[in-house]
Amino acid sequence: MSRLLVENGTVVTPSGSARANVLVDGEHVAALLTPEAPLPGGGELRRIDAAGKLVVPGGIDVHTHMEMPFGGTFASDTFATGTRAAAWGGTTTIVDFAIQPRGRSPREGLETWMARADGSCAIDYGFHMILSDVTDEALKEMGGLVDDGVTSFKLFMAYPGVFYSDDGQILRAMQAAASCGATVMMHAENGIAIDVLVAQALARGSGEPRMHGATRPSVLEGEATHRAIVLAGVADCPLYIVHLSAMEALQEVTAARDAGRMVFAETCPQYLFLEDDVMARPDFEGAKYVCSPPIRPHGHGDALWRGLGSDDLSVVATDHCPFCFKEQKELGRGDFSKIPNGLPGVEHRMDLIFQGVLEGRITVERWVELTSSAPARLFGLYPRKGSLLPGADADIVIYDPGRTHTLSAQSHHMAVDYSAYEGLRVTGGVDVVVSRGTVVVEGGEFRGEEGHGRFVARTPFEGLEVPLHGRPGATKLAHQKEE
Ligand code: URP
Ligand code: ZN
Ligand code: ZN
């Protein structure tokens, strides 16, 4: 077994930062040692000097869509290219979304996605399951999927006719989730109302990209978020709101969490760094920024940053779902409703959120929590992932807090022809990335390989014994109650 010592760095975890050395034995963290501690004996040892650098658990992005079918095309990153790009940016685990095909079973969807990822990934991966057809048969399958490590199910209040579930279907799925230890993830936008606004805009002849934002107002995200929280309360089911973008939705989540409810939410870098004027860029450039929920007007981003600082928001994920500008976003020229929805971002999450540390919006410990430890805890990966505890997978990032670089399609590694952050200069960058004890990025080179990444079976949501940031812990869950 080969051993690795990451020495002289500052180890950062959600509970604090300290000078320490990390000893890796094979695929696992063997020990966290004070700088003076003698090294336990053993075999061959490779040393990596992390002086002046931060040493953190590898990033965990719990919201990606590699090769996702959408609007007649597929997200442009495959599991091979997307996970390599993730590694470049310091992410060592993704949780992607398998999709139940309408009229078919969730299990069939999982098998399709497993086959796509198997042998392709540069880093470890897991799956959530998108329920796009909530039938009795689909509900019965949920327990078996949880047993196989797929412990979270995404439902959509948007996209009628595609992924949409009505309130009755949502309630039934939440009840089934509560009884088998699963978490429901919600795309919370009122899709029925949105479709009315979309049809009216198109009938007026307003087909340009900026209308995507205008027809999905933030109040319709707030309303759907409220409804999702109410339904989850009726079902006694843990709820995780995905890609939260609007202050109205944040208010609903905050109120629920203040009341001690098992409600969590993520936001994404695009909602923190971009504002809705990007969708009005000329020459159809606005299409690059079409995603759902849409990029919001000025003011929402600042509210979201505050939410990250106060733990009203628990996680930053990317919703990485790239479509090339030239060939794919083009599908919606003249009709914004046909623009494939989604933005690239899996490579830049750690760097972008680190800007929040430099700007004094969050602490460096909170940066680690939001990008690694909290998603691991909420999605059944902790402490194997998202920690540097002895026995954890040796997923480690050595991060240079002083390095500056510019985000650009010329230099990124995602398989997409534009960057949503073109020209943005950031401070902080990944130096070395270790995935299960293997160095996959070092010295500005990718050293990993396709197929190194393994499927990670996740455990059911067990509540949070140690509340994140002083919020009440979760109450006993339905599936844990005595019969
Ligand atoms: O626009 C987005 N978010 N595309 C990906 C699908 C989803 O709803 O997460
Ligand atoms: Zn969504
Ligand atoms: Zn998504």
PDB file of C-alpha atoms and ligand atoms in Angstrom, residues 63 65 97 154 243 319, ligand 3:
ATOM      1  CA  HIS A  63     -26.241  18.559  -8.371  1.00  0.00           C
ATOM      2  CA  HIS A  65     -26.438  16.547 -15.088  1.00  0.00           C
ATOM      3  CA  PHE A  97     -29.457  12.684 -11.504  1.00  0.00           C
ATOM      4  CA  LYS A 154     -36.090  14.740  -7.234  1.00  0.00           C
ATOM      5  CA  HIS A 243     -31.128  25.474  -7.084  1.00  0.00           C
ATOM      6  CA  ASP A 319     -26.658  22.311 -11.346  1.00  0.00           C
TER       7      ASP A 319
HETATM    8 ZN    ZN B   3     -30.568  20.411 -12.107  1.00  0.00          ZN
END
